[in-house]
Coordinates of C-alpha atoms in Angstrom, one line a residue:
M1371 CA 93.7 126.1 93.4
P1372 CA 93.0 126.8 97.1
K1373 CA 94.3 124.4 99.7
R1374 CA 91.6 122.7 101.8
K1375 CA 92.2 123.6 105.5
G1376 CA 91.0 121.5 108.4
T1377 CA 89.9 118.5 106.4
E1378 CA 91.6 115.2 105.8
P1379 CA 91.7 113.4 102.5
P1380 CA 89.1 110.7 102.3
R1381 CA 90.5 107.3 103.4
F1382 CA 89.7 103.9 102.0
M1383 CA 87.1 102.1 104.1
P1384 CA 87.3 98.3 103.4
E1385 CA 84.0 96.6 102.9
G1386 CA 83.4 93.3 104.8
Y1387 CA 85.4 91.6 107.5
L1388 CA 89.1 91.8 108.1
L1389 CA 90.9 88.5 108.5
P1390 CA 94.4 88.3 110.0
E1391 CA 97.0 86.5 108.0
D1392 CA 97.3 83.5 110.4
A1393 CA 93.5 83.1 110.3
H1394 CA 93.5 83.2 106.5
L1395 CA 96.2 80.5 106.5
A1396 CA 94.1 78.4 108.9
L1397 CA 91.1 78.8 106.6
L1398 CA 93.1 77.7 103.5
Q1399 CA 94.4 74.6 105.4
T1400 CA 90.9 73.7 106.5
R1401 CA 89.8 73.9 102.9
D1402 CA 92.6 71.6 101.9
Q1403 CA 91.8 69.1 104.7
L1404 CA 88.2 69.0 103.6
R1405 CA 89.2 68.3 100.0
L1406 CA 91.4 65.5 101.2
L1407 CA 88.5 64.0 103.2
A1408 CA 86.3 64.3 100.1
L1409 CA 88.9 62.4 98.1
L1410 CA 89.1 59.7 100.7
A1411 CA 85.4 59.4 100.8
D1412 CA 85.0 59.3 97.0
P1413 CA 83.8 55.9 95.8
R1414 CA 86.6 53.8 94.3
G1415 CA 86.6 51.4 91.4
I1416 CA 85.4 47.8 91.6
D1417 CA 89.0 46.4 91.8
E1418 CA 90.2 48.8 94.5
P1419 CA 89.4 48.0 98.2
E1420 CA 87.3 50.5 100.1
L1421 CA 89.1 52.7 102.5
R1422 CA 88.1 52.0 106.0
L1423 CA 88.2 54.9 108.5
S1424 CA 86.9 54.4 112.0
S1425 CA 84.1 56.6 113.1
G1426 CA 86.3 57.8 116.0
A1427 CA 89.0 58.9 113.5
L1428 CA 86.5 60.6 111.3
A1429 CA 84.9 62.4 114.3
E1430 CA 88.4 63.6 115.4
C1431 CA 88.9 65.1 111.9
F1432 CA 85.6 66.9 112.0
W1433 CA 86.1 68.2 115.5
R1434 CA 89.5 69.5 114.6
L1435 CA 88.2 71.2 111.5
A1436 CA 85.3 72.7 113.4
G1437 CA 87.8 74.1 116.0
D1438 CA 89.9 75.6 113.3
L1439 CA 86.9 77.3 111.7
D1440 CA 85.8 78.6 115.2
G1441 CA 89.2 80.2 115.4
V1442 CA 88.9 81.8 112.0
A1443 CA 85.4 83.1 112.8
K1444 CA 86.6 84.6 116.1
A1445 CA 89.6 86.3 114.3
A1446 CA 87.5 88.0 111.7
V1447 CA 86.6 91.5 112.7
W1448 CA 84.3 94.1 111.2
P1449 CA 86.4 97.2 110.4
A1450 CA 84.3 99.5 112.5
T1451 CA 85.4 97.6 115.6
T1452 CA 89.1 98.0 114.9
G1453 CA 89.1 101.8 114.8
A1454 CA 90.3 101.7 111.1
K1455 CA 89.0 104.5 108.9

């Protein structure tokens, strides 16, 4: 079988965005924090007292989560912009 000259073998081109490992970890942590907030907000039984969370504390949680998600979104890159082939 003749050898191909002057051509490179085809390379795998990933589809979608690439996410660095630290950004992926931040995304997983944000997911877990949202699940925790959902558990805290879930209605409780009649005999259990309602959890009271100040609006300032809740706002702080949401601002922090939004900031984390901003970082993840900025870290995600389209493969064409990385020079990867």
